[in-house]
Tab-separated table of C-alpha atoms and ligand atoms in Angstrom:
chain	number	residue	atom	x	y	z
A	39	MET	CA	-147.696	124.950	-124.730
A	40	LYS	CA	-144.920	124.880	-121.910
A	41	LEU	CA	-146.239	126.404	-118.647
A	42	LYS	CA	-143.693	128.951	-118.726
A	43	ASN	CA	-144.452	130.440	-121.902
A	44	ILE	CA	-148.384	130.489	-120.808
A	45	ILE	CA	-146.931	132.276	-117.547
A	46	ILE	CA	-145.517	135.035	-119.166
A	47	ASN	CA	-147.854	136.146	-121.548
A	48	PRO	CA	-148.836	138.987	-124.030
A	49	ASN	CA	-152.473	138.462	-123.999
A	50	TRP	CA	-154.642	140.392	-122.064
A	51	HIS	CA	-156.268	137.098	-120.965
A	52	PHE	CA	-155.932	133.375	-120.770
A	53	TRP	CA	-158.218	130.747	-119.808
A	54	GLU	CA	-160.059	130.936	-116.558
A	55	PHE	CA	-157.641	133.674	-114.610
A	56	TRP	CA	-156.083	136.590	-115.879
A	57	TRP	CA	-158.138	138.959	-117.132
A	58	ARG	CA	-158.151	142.797	-117.750
A	59	TYR	CA	-160.859	144.552	-116.068
A	60	VAL	CA	-159.511	148.204	-115.808
A	61	PRO	CA	-161.531	151.360	-115.986
A	62	GLU	CA	-161.222	153.201	-119.556
A	63	LEU	CA	-158.986	155.572	-117.919
A	64	LEU	CA	-156.292	152.946	-117.186
A	65	VAL	CA	-156.085	151.600	-120.194
A	66	PRO	CA	-153.767	153.891	-122.192
A	67	ILE	CA	-151.292	153.749	-119.038
A	68	MET	CA	-151.193	149.677	-119.122
A	69	ASP	CA	-150.791	149.797	-122.754
A	70	GLU	CA	-147.504	151.982	-122.638
A	71	ILE	CA	-146.165	149.971	-119.818
A	72	LYS	CA	-146.633	146.991	-121.588
A	73	ASP	CA	-145.076	148.341	-125.450
A	74	ALA	CA	-142.401	149.421	-122.937
A	75	PHE	CA	-141.570	146.014	-121.119
A	76	PHE	CA	-141.811	143.408	-124.652
A	77	LYS	CA	-139.464	145.879	-126.493
A	78	LEU	CA	-137.121	146.604	-123.270
A	79	LYS	CA	-136.723	143.181	-122.583
A	80	LYS	CA	-134.511	142.699	-125.692
A	81	ASP	CA	-132.807	146.032	-125.130
A	82	LYS	CA	-129.142	145.871	-124.725
A	83	ASN	CA	-128.694	148.761	-122.743
A	84	PHE	CA	-131.713	148.065	-120.546
A	85	ILE	CA	-130.241	144.692	-119.621
A	86	LYS	CA	-127.154	145.586	-119.154
A	87	ASP	CA	-128.268	148.787	-116.843
A	88	LEU	CA	-130.186	146.111	-114.723
A	89	LYS	CA	-127.483	143.684	-114.707
A	90	GLU	CA	-125.535	146.154	-113.228
A	91	LEU	CA	-127.595	147.029	-110.184
A	92	HIS	CA	-128.366	143.103	-109.675
A	93	LYS	CA	-124.478	142.988	-109.007
A	94	ASN	CA	-123.774	146.341	-107.164
A	95	TYR	CA	-126.621	147.189	-105.792
A	96	ILE	CA	-128.770	144.375	-105.109
A	97	TRP	CA	-125.380	142.223	-104.299
A	98	ARG	CA	-126.626	139.366	-106.195
A	99	PRO	CA	-126.469	135.958	-106.530
A	100	SER	CA	-127.968	135.593	-103.366
A	101	PRO	CA	-126.417	132.470	-101.657
A	102	LEU	CA	-127.897	128.882	-102.101
A	103	VAL	CA	-127.030	127.725	-98.451
A	104	TYR	CA	-127.012	123.503	-97.599
A	105	ALA	CA	-128.400	123.745	-94.142
A	106	LYS	CA	-126.384	120.941	-93.015
A	107	ASN	CA	-127.532	121.096	-88.881
A	108	LEU	CA	-130.885	121.169	-89.885
A	109	THR	CA	-130.378	118.069	-92.618
A	110	GLU	CA	-128.671	116.192	-89.639
A	111	LYS	CA	-131.675	116.891	-86.945
A	112	LEU	CA	-134.081	115.690	-89.216
A	113	GLY	CA	-132.277	113.087	-90.534
A	114	TRP	CA	-133.685	112.774	-94.119
A	115	ALA	CA	-133.522	114.581	-97.023
A	116	GLN	CA	-131.037	117.605	-97.859
A	117	ILE	CA	-132.561	121.137	-97.096
A	118	HIS	CA	-131.086	123.940	-98.947
A	119	LEU	CA	-131.991	127.478	-98.521
A	120	LYS	CA	-132.333	130.048	-100.856
A	121	ASN	CA	-131.474	133.254	-98.973
A	122	GLU	CA	-133.106	136.043	-100.711
A	123	TRP	CA	-132.844	137.733	-97.188
A	124	VAL	CA	-128.917	138.811	-97.436
A	125	ASN	CA	-130.171	141.326	-100.521
A	126	HIS	CA	-129.848	144.499	-100.119
A	127	THR	CA	-133.251	145.904	-97.978
A	128	TRP	CA	-133.388	142.125	-96.418
A	129	ALA	CA	-136.127	140.203	-98.860
A	130	HIS	CA	-136.703	139.490	-102.393
A	131	LYS	CA	-139.125	142.489	-103.125
A	132	ILE	CA	-135.811	144.785	-103.931
A	133	ASN	CA	-135.678	142.425	-107.169
A	134	HIS	CA	-138.731	143.654	-109.054
A	135	SER	CA	-138.628	147.521	-107.564
A	136	VAL	CA	-135.219	147.411	-108.946
A	137	TRP	CA	-136.579	146.538	-112.768
A	138	GLN	CA	-139.905	148.591	-112.353
A	139	ALA	CA	-137.320	151.633	-111.435
A	140	LEU	CA	-135.485	151.033	-114.191
A	141	VAL	CA	-138.109	150.785	-116.990
A	142	ALA	CA	-139.935	153.790	-115.339
A	143	LYS	CA	-136.344	155.786	-115.946
A	144	TYR	CA	-136.508	154.581	-119.796
A	145	LEU	CA	-139.890	155.957	-120.278
A	146	TRP	CA	-138.749	158.870	-118.562
A	147	LYS	CA	-141.119	158.974	-115.729
A	148	LYS	CA	-139.062	160.786	-113.012
A	149	ARG	CA	-141.886	160.650	-110.154
A	150	ILE	CA	-142.759	156.949	-108.315
A	151	ILE	CA	-145.542	156.131	-106.561
A	152	ALA	CA	-146.377	153.205	-104.768
A	153	GLU	CA	-149.032	152.225	-102.022
A	154	THR	CA	-148.427	150.444	-99.026
A	155	TRP	CA	-148.876	146.999	-98.034
A	156	ALA	CA	-145.641	145.020	-97.880
A	157	TRP	CA	-143.109	146.614	-96.222
A	158	GLN	CA	-140.314	145.446	-97.566
A	159	HIS	CA	-142.105	146.718	-101.022
A	160	TRP	CA	-142.322	150.333	-99.325
A	161	LEU	CA	-138.163	150.052	-98.168
A	162	ALA	CA	-136.975	148.926	-101.305
A	163	THR	CA	-139.118	151.248	-103.519
A	164	ALA	CA	-137.742	154.408	-101.439
A	165	ALA	CA	-134.057	152.810	-101.372
A	166	ILE	CA	-133.971	152.083	-105.465
A	167	CYS	CA	-135.542	156.022	-106.088
A	168	ALA	CA	-132.696	157.209	-103.417
A	169	LYS	CA	-130.245	155.348	-105.785
A	170	LEU	CA	-131.547	156.721	-109.102
A	171	GLY	CA	-132.430	159.815	-107.798
A	172	LEU	CA	-136.332	159.659	-108.537
A	173	GLU	CA	-139.046	161.400	-107.013
A	174	CYS	CA	-140.575	158.710	-104.389
A	175	ILE	CA	-144.153	159.107	-103.327
A	176	ILE	CA	-145.463	156.618	-100.722
A	177	TYR	CA	-149.421	156.521	-100.025
A	178	MET	CA	-149.871	154.731	-96.721
A	179	TRP	CA	-153.080	153.722	-95.490
A	180	LYS	CA	-153.936	155.230	-91.961
A	181	LYS	CA	-153.350	152.481	-89.647
A	182	ASP	CA	-149.991	151.517	-90.898
A	183	TYR	CA	-148.742	154.840	-90.867
A	184	ASP	CA	-149.722	155.137	-87.057
A	185	ARG	CA	-148.740	151.466	-86.402
A	186	GLN	CA	-145.242	151.389	-88.767
A	187	ARG	CA	-143.518	154.390	-87.507
A	188	PRO	CA	-140.125	152.906	-87.623
A	189	ASN	CA	-140.594	151.869	-91.577
A	190	VAL	CA	-141.341	155.744	-92.319
A	191	ILE	CA	-138.788	156.639	-90.828
A	192	TYR	CA	-136.522	154.546	-92.954
A	193	MET	CA	-138.630	155.952	-96.267
A	194	GLU	CA	-138.473	159.743	-95.039
A	195	LEU	CA	-134.676	159.490	-94.508
A	196	ALA	CA	-134.308	157.889	-97.987
A	197	TRP	CA	-136.175	161.209	-99.279
A	198	ALA	CA	-139.487	159.539	-100.000
A	199	LYS	CA	-142.870	161.350	-99.089
A	200	VAL	CA	-144.927	159.462	-97.169
A	201	ILE	CA	-148.900	160.580	-97.641
A	202	PRO	CA	-151.146	158.860	-94.790
A	203	VAL	CA	-154.431	158.171	-96.151
A	204	TYR	CA	-157.459	159.639	-93.868
A	205	GLU	CA	-160.146	159.860	-96.524
A	206	TRP	CA	-162.554	157.052	-96.826
A	207	ASN	CA	-162.426	154.223	-94.751
A	208	GLN	CA	-158.410	154.839	-94.123
A	209	THR	CA	-157.896	151.275	-95.560
A	210	LEU	CA	-155.638	149.193	-98.021
A	211	ARG	CA	-157.776	149.900	-100.692
A	212	ASP	CA	-158.131	153.503	-99.723
A	213	ALA	CA	-154.194	154.008	-99.936
A	214	VAL	CA	-154.605	151.800	-103.668
A	215	ASN	CA	-157.664	154.153	-104.385
A	216	ALA	CA	-155.627	157.617	-103.558
A	217	ALA	CA	-152.306	156.504	-105.508
A	218	LEU	CA	-154.344	156.169	-108.649
A	219	LYS	CA	-156.303	158.909	-108.342
A	220	ASP	CA	-152.696	160.503	-108.550
A	221	LEU	CA	-151.423	158.326	-111.197
A	222	VAL	CA	-154.428	159.282	-113.819
A	223	ASN	CA	-154.057	162.901	-112.998
A	224	ASN	CA	-150.214	162.769	-113.893
A	225	SER	CA	-149.349	159.971	-115.862
A	226	GLU	CA	-147.344	161.866	-118.112
A	227	ASN	CA	-144.381	161.793	-115.394
A	228	THR	CA	-145.755	159.108	-113.141
A	229	TYR	CA	-144.878	155.465	-112.913
A	230	TYR	CA	-146.784	153.289	-109.986
A	231	LEU	CA	-144.496	150.909	-109.022
A	232	LEU	CA	-146.506	147.633	-107.859
A	233	TRP	CA	-145.285	145.250	-105.208
A	234	THR	CA	-146.728	142.126	-106.856
A	235	ALA	CA	-148.691	140.536	-109.494
A	236	CYS	CA	-152.135	141.084	-107.981
A	237	TRP	CA	-153.289	143.422	-110.922
A	238	PRO	CA	-153.908	142.246	-114.345
A	239	ASN	CA	-151.273	141.915	-117.318
A	240	PRO	CA	-148.872	143.362	-117.743
A	241	TYR	CA	-147.419	143.579	-114.340
A	242	PRO	CA	-147.922	139.458	-113.511
A	243	SER	CA	-146.250	138.809	-116.493
A	244	MET	CA	-143.492	141.406	-115.971
A	245	ASN	CA	-142.599	140.810	-112.908
A	246	VAL	CA	-142.200	137.174	-113.313
A	247	TYR	CA	-139.786	138.062	-116.405
A	248	PHE	CA	-137.531	140.331	-114.775
A	249	GLN	CA	-137.044	138.051	-111.753
A	250	LYS	CA	-135.413	135.394	-113.940
A	251	ILE	CA	-131.936	135.542	-111.957
A	252	ILE	CA	-133.658	133.828	-108.898
A	253	TRP	CA	-134.366	130.312	-110.873
A	254	GLU	CA	-131.397	131.319	-112.991
A	255	GLU	CA	-129.325	131.081	-110.131
A	256	VAL	CA	-130.790	128.052	-108.282
A	257	ARG	CA	-130.090	125.858	-111.231
A	258	LYS	CA	-126.525	126.609	-111.564
A	259	GLN	CA	-126.024	126.501	-107.481
A	260	LEU	CA	-127.605	123.051	-107.681
A	261	GLN	CA	-125.208	121.926	-109.646
A	262	PRO	CA	-122.354	119.265	-109.287
A	263	SER	CA	-119.255	121.770	-109.388
A	264	HIS	CA	-121.405	123.951	-106.944
A	265	LEU	CA	-122.567	121.260	-104.552
A	266	ALA	CA	-119.336	119.405	-104.566
A	267	PRO	CA	-118.423	118.172	-101.256
A	268	LEU	CA	-122.009	117.015	-100.569
A	269	LEU	CA	-122.201	114.880	-104.019
A	270	GLN	CA	-119.139	112.104	-103.949
A	271	GLY	CA	-118.826	112.227	-107.774
A	272	GLU	CA	-122.092	113.003	-108.926
A	273	GLU	CA	-121.652	114.441	-112.706
A	274	LYS	CA	-125.592	114.620	-114.089
A	275	GLU	CA	-127.193	117.849	-113.820
A	276	LEU	CA	-129.211	118.124	-110.533
A	277	LEU	CA	-132.906	118.976	-110.079
A	278	PRO	CA	-134.744	119.613	-106.859
A	279	ASP	CA	-137.367	117.112	-105.524
A	280	TYR	CA	-139.062	119.503	-103.806
A	281	MET	CA	-139.192	123.520	-103.628
A	282	VAL	CA	-141.149	124.915	-101.073
A	283	ALA	CA	-142.311	129.040	-100.602
A	284	CYS	CA	-144.833	130.949	-98.971
A	285	VAL	CA	-147.615	132.578	-100.854
A	286	GLY	CA	-148.698	135.506	-100.161
A	287	TRP	CA	-149.714	137.044	-103.606
A	288	TRP	CA	-147.234	134.908	-105.534
A	289	SER	CA	-144.293	136.651	-105.930
A	290	ASN	CA	-141.322	134.986	-104.181
A	291	ALA	CA	-142.991	131.499	-105.026
A	292	LEU	CA	-143.566	131.943	-108.635
A	293	TRP	CA	-140.308	133.167	-109.483
A	294	PHE	CA	-138.615	130.769	-107.094
A	295	PHE	CA	-140.748	127.982	-109.067
A	296	TYR	CA	-140.600	129.341	-112.694
A	297	ASP	CA	-137.606	127.647	-114.211
A	298	PHE	CA	-138.676	123.794	-112.687
A	299	LEU	CA	-142.777	124.740	-113.941
A	300	ASP	CA	-142.112	122.291	-116.960
A	301	GLU	CA	-139.912	120.191	-115.290
A	302	GLU	CA	-142.501	117.222	-114.466
A	303	SER	CA	-140.326	115.328	-111.523
A	304	VAL	CA	-140.186	118.627	-109.591
A	305	LYS	CA	-142.844	119.289	-107.075
A	306	LEU	CA	-143.499	122.409	-106.134
A	307	ILE	CA	-145.458	122.800	-102.900
A	308	TRP	CA	-147.051	126.613	-101.994
A	309	VAL	CA	-147.818	127.026	-98.046
A	310	GLU	CA	-150.429	129.245	-96.853
A	311	ALA	CA	-151.374	130.475	-93.340
A	312	TRP	CA	-153.731	128.643	-91.358
A	313	TRP	CA	-155.879	129.330	-88.556
A	314	LYS	CA	-157.186	131.399	-85.139
A	315	TRP	CA	-160.363	130.950	-83.931
A	316	ILE	CA	-162.009	134.546	-83.273
A	317	LYS	CA	-165.986	134.089	-83.358
A	318	SER	CA	-164.939	132.054	-86.624
A	319	TRP	CA	-161.926	130.575	-87.930
A	320	LEU	CA	-160.213	132.844	-89.281
A	321	HIS	CA	-157.046	131.855	-91.980
A	322	ALA	CA	-155.445	132.922	-94.986
A	323	ALA	CA	-155.802	129.955	-97.166
A	324	ARG	CA	-157.279	130.646	-100.158
A	325	PHE	CA	-157.761	127.141	-101.016
A	326	VAL	CA	-160.180	126.639	-98.848
A	327	ASN	CA	-163.441	126.799	-99.880
A	328	LYS	CA	-161.927	128.227	-103.033
A	329	LYS	CA	-163.922	130.766	-105.257
A	330	ILE	CA	-163.315	132.546	-108.155
A	331	TRP	CA	-164.202	136.111	-108.341
A	332	PHE	CA	-162.806	139.270	-109.574
A	333	VAL	CA	-161.384	141.704	-107.671
A	334	GLU	CA	-158.914	144.864	-108.471
A	335	TRP	CA	-159.617	144.213	-112.207
A	336	TYR	CA	-158.451	140.850	-112.478
A	337	LYS	CA	-159.662	137.129	-111.609
A	338	SER	CA	-158.513	134.782	-109.222
A	339	TYR	CA	-159.262	133.226	-106.219
A	340	PHE	CA	-160.710	135.143	-103.306
A	341	ILE	CA	-161.571	134.449	-99.644
A	342	GLN	CA	-165.275	135.204	-99.777
A	343	ASP	CA	-168.811	134.890	-97.365
A	344	ASN	CA	-171.870	133.455	-98.416
A	345	ASP	CA	-172.646	136.658	-100.289
A	346	TRP	CA	-169.841	136.974	-102.214
A	347	GLN	CA	-167.648	139.957	-99.933
A	348	ILE	CA	-164.244	139.747	-99.511
A	349	LYS	CA	-163.716	138.316	-95.867
A	350	ASP	CA	-161.106	139.287	-93.408
A	351	THR	CA	-158.145	136.970	-92.933
A	352	TYR	CA	-155.713	136.074	-90.380
A	353	SER	CA	-152.518	134.950	-90.023
A	354	ILE	CA	-149.517	135.713	-87.492
A	355	SER	CA	-147.436	137.237	-90.239
A	356	ALA	CA	-148.777	140.140	-91.888
A	357	TRP	CA	-147.839	139.646	-95.502
A	358	LEU	CA	-149.656	136.266	-96.221
A	359	ASP	CA	-152.535	138.201	-94.064
A	360	TYR	CA	-154.428	138.600	-97.308
A	361	SER	CA	-157.456	137.312	-98.953
A	362	TRP	CA	-156.417	137.042	-102.836
A	363	VAL	CA	-153.771	135.617	-104.689
A	364	SER	CA	-152.346	135.834	-108.005
A	365	PRO	CA	-154.026	135.005	-111.188
A	366	GLN	CA	-150.994	132.725	-112.443
A	367	MET	CA	-150.879	130.753	-109.056
A	368	ALA	CA	-154.506	130.137	-109.197
A	369	TYR	CA	-154.026	128.795	-112.808
A	370	LEU	CA	-151.050	126.355	-111.520
A	371	GLU	CA	-153.217	125.330	-108.738
A	372	ASN	CA	-156.421	124.672	-110.648
A	373	ILE	CA	-154.198	122.644	-113.147
A	374	LYS	CA	-153.109	120.776	-110.012
A	375	ARG	CA	-149.100	121.920	-110.744
A	376	VAL	CA	-148.387	123.158	-107.750
A	377	GLU	CA	-149.301	121.701	-104.352
A	378	MET	CA	-151.321	123.420	-101.820
A	379	THR	CA	-150.868	123.300	-98.102
A	380	PHE	CA	-150.474	125.526	-95.008
A	381	ALA	CA	-148.446	125.958	-91.575
A	382	THR	CA	-149.954	127.047	-88.348
A	383	ASP	CA	-149.028	130.023	-85.977
A	384	ASP	CA	-147.343	127.644	-83.638
A	385	GLU	CA	-145.928	125.589	-86.521
A	386	THR	CA	-144.389	128.975	-87.967
A	387	LEU	CA	-142.743	130.081	-84.531
A	388	ASN	CA	-141.190	126.434	-84.039
A	389	ALA	CA	-139.520	126.837	-87.253
A	390	VAL	CA	-138.278	130.616	-86.464
A	391	LYS	CA	-136.740	128.529	-83.258
A	392	THR	CA	-135.587	125.703	-85.066
A	393	LEU	CA	-133.645	127.696	-88.172
A	394	MET	CA	-132.228	129.876	-85.033
A	395	GLN	CA	-130.864	126.903	-83.181
A	396	THR	CA	-129.688	125.061	-86.060
A	397	GLU	CA	-128.503	127.460	-88.718
A	398	TRP	CA	-128.838	130.621	-87.029
A	399	ILE	CA	-130.772	131.864	-89.743
A	400	LEU	CA	-133.774	133.991	-88.790
A	401	PRO	CA	-136.389	133.648	-91.361
A	402	ALA	CA	-138.970	136.466	-91.561
A	403	LEU	CA	-142.742	134.886	-90.777
A	404	GLU	CA	-143.709	134.599	-94.036
A	405	SER	CA	-140.971	132.777	-95.260
A	406	ALA	CA	-141.084	130.718	-91.984
A	407	HIS	CA	-144.252	129.147	-93.082
A	408	ALA	CA	-142.187	127.874	-95.848
A	409	VAL	CA	-139.756	126.394	-93.273
A	410	ALA	CA	-142.167	125.229	-91.058
A	411	HIS	CA	-143.762	122.789	-94.044
A	412	THR	CA	-139.908	121.777	-95.125
A	413	ILE	CA	-139.339	120.542	-91.412
A	414	LYS	CA	-142.694	118.140	-91.473
A	415	LEU	CA	-141.764	117.225	-94.822
A	416	ALA	CA	-138.384	116.615	-94.534
A	417	PRO	CA	-138.499	113.285	-92.512
A	418	LYS	CA	-140.646	111.187	-95.101
A	419	LEU	CA	-138.287	111.478	-97.542
A	420	LYS	CA	-134.901	109.882	-98.828
A	421	LYS	CA	-132.021	110.696	-97.827
A	422	GLU	CA	-130.503	111.335	-101.445
A	423	GLN	CA	-133.803	113.463	-102.140
A	424	ILE	CA	-133.306	117.330	-101.974
A	425	ILE	CA	-135.733	120.230	-100.319
A	426	VAL	CA	-135.549	123.608	-101.795
A	427	CYS	CA	-136.737	126.189	-99.597
A	428	ASN	CA	-136.760	129.617	-100.168
A	429	LEU	CA	-136.147	132.218	-97.514
A	430	SER	CA	-137.849	135.072	-99.002
A	431	GLY	CA	-137.185	137.707	-96.255
A	432	ARG	CA	-135.478	138.501	-93.014
A	433	TRP	CA	-137.168	138.741	-89.424
A	434	ASP	CA	-136.031	141.656	-87.905
A	435	LYS	CA	-139.783	143.633	-89.279
A	436	ASP	CA	-140.964	140.696	-86.884
A	437	LEU	CA	-139.483	142.018	-84.138
A	438	PHE	CA	-142.647	143.528	-82.132
A	439	ILE	CA	-144.608	140.519	-82.758
A	440	THR	CA	-142.564	137.626	-81.940
A	441	ALA	CA	-140.299	138.794	-79.758
A	442	PRO	CA	-143.035	139.010	-76.948
A	443	LYS	CA	-144.000	135.331	-78.154
A	444	PHE	CA	-140.334	134.239	-77.325
A	445	ASP	CA	-139.192	136.680	-74.256
A	446	GLU	CA	-142.084	137.146	-71.431
A	447	LYS	CA	-139.719	140.233	-70.359
A	448	PHE	CA	-140.001	142.118	-73.426
A	449	ILE	CA	-143.373	143.917	-73.114
A	450	ASP	CA	-141.805	145.069	-69.466
A	451	PHE	CA	-138.581	146.413	-71.033
A	452	LEU	CA	-140.741	148.204	-74.024
A	453	ASN	CA	-142.584	149.999	-70.743
A	454	GLU	CA	-139.538	150.892	-69.144
A	455	TYR	CA	-137.892	152.276	-71.967
A	456	ILE	CA	-140.988	154.457	-72.717
A	457	LYS	CA	-141.207	155.616	-69.040
A	458	LYS	CA	-137.333	156.073	-69.230
A	459	TYR	CA	-137.308	158.192	-72.242
A	460	ASN	CA	-140.620	159.708	-72.383
T	654	PLP	C1	-140.232	138.396	-96.634
T	654	PLP	C2	-141.521	138.400	-97.363
T	654	PLP	N1	-142.147	136.717	-98.369
T	654	PLP	C3	-143.046	136.539	-98.495
T	654	PLP	C4	-144.220	137.578	-98.756
T	654	PLP	C5	-145.112	137.308	-99.361
T	654	PLP	O1	-145.595	137.930	-100.676
T	654	PLP	P1	-145.468	137.462	-102.065
T	654	PLP	O2	-146.032	135.956	-101.923
T	654	PLP	O3	-145.952	138.308	-103.091
T	654	PLP	O4	-144.099	136.960	-102.450
T	654	PLP	C6	-143.909	138.846	-98.273
T	654	PLP	C7	-144.930	140.202	-98.992
T	654	PLP	O5	-144.380	141.380	-98.459
T	654	PLP	C8	-142.562	139.595	-97.960
T	654	PLP	O6	-141.993	140.646	-97.398
């Protein structure tokens, strides 16, 4: 069976991963979404509406940029960057938010709820709800609500209702619980818009299917007609030699890899976040001492302690700082179709600087992990080889984390600003 068909799979489980362990209360809700998905993916009107939003709302296609200066600086393989940060709302997250909001609309669900973790997902959810006239409710764990004030403003300006979750321990898990309580009580008119593939089917299959626009674009953009000035008479179909993406849960990596899963010559590299010493080694690399277990109703790799409990993780980039990963990525790693590696904080910050200085492109800290690996990889390859690296998002959201590391006057500037305007 082709890998592509395994990754988009109507079954509730396959092999070791991808099981569905949901409470009974959620079974009919998940079934309804699954049935809608398999019907809508063949519905001409739905596809037409989706294409329209891709073109005129997300502004697809996003460019595949030949990083000429970076290639020449490193001196070896050609580096191409799939630039998802030019999308509306500045990252790949808008892709799945748009189609899920459309699924909700087709199901006559006028109320969208989401819990928060991934910054660009909240923004994208609030944005598409404003565009389609859907009510938007965002559950935010208290710590994020306090530290992400600028993002709350963005969402509230787009009519979203942002609800801080004070219950229990005020963590992400509590925000998920609050959103689920809402879903179960209001399932008639409410759709839970999920930010990645961390849940069981149908979400993982749906997310991949509706992202096929990204891999279709990369295929086309890699063809001789598109790359003409680089190729000197080359006519055959070009395949990348390496594709590199960071992995938080999976979304940007898997959407990007998908069309190449069955092309054996294409090496797929998954870059995670590696380490810091805080009393013990902290990192967010799920493949180190990997253990398989169940969290959030599915089976995958998790970073665990010796007592099989979820362990804290660490990464300079907020959205790689996570202890579990999608069941699809776990499967692909298990059969060794993806190669996993990591980048440290220093390598990541250096990648931000290098890409700025060569191309004036500012990658999000997550995406900079993939750039860091690309910088390490390129000098080991031949000149005619091609690396395609995914730039999943833009850097602005990381300003307050990164600026003090690049500019020693930044904190003074903030203090002065507060004194002046307080
Ligand atoms: C720009 C960017 N890249 C990567 C990620 C990591 O998530 P995923 O692996 O699901 O794409 C996020 C998550 O919010 C993100 O905002």
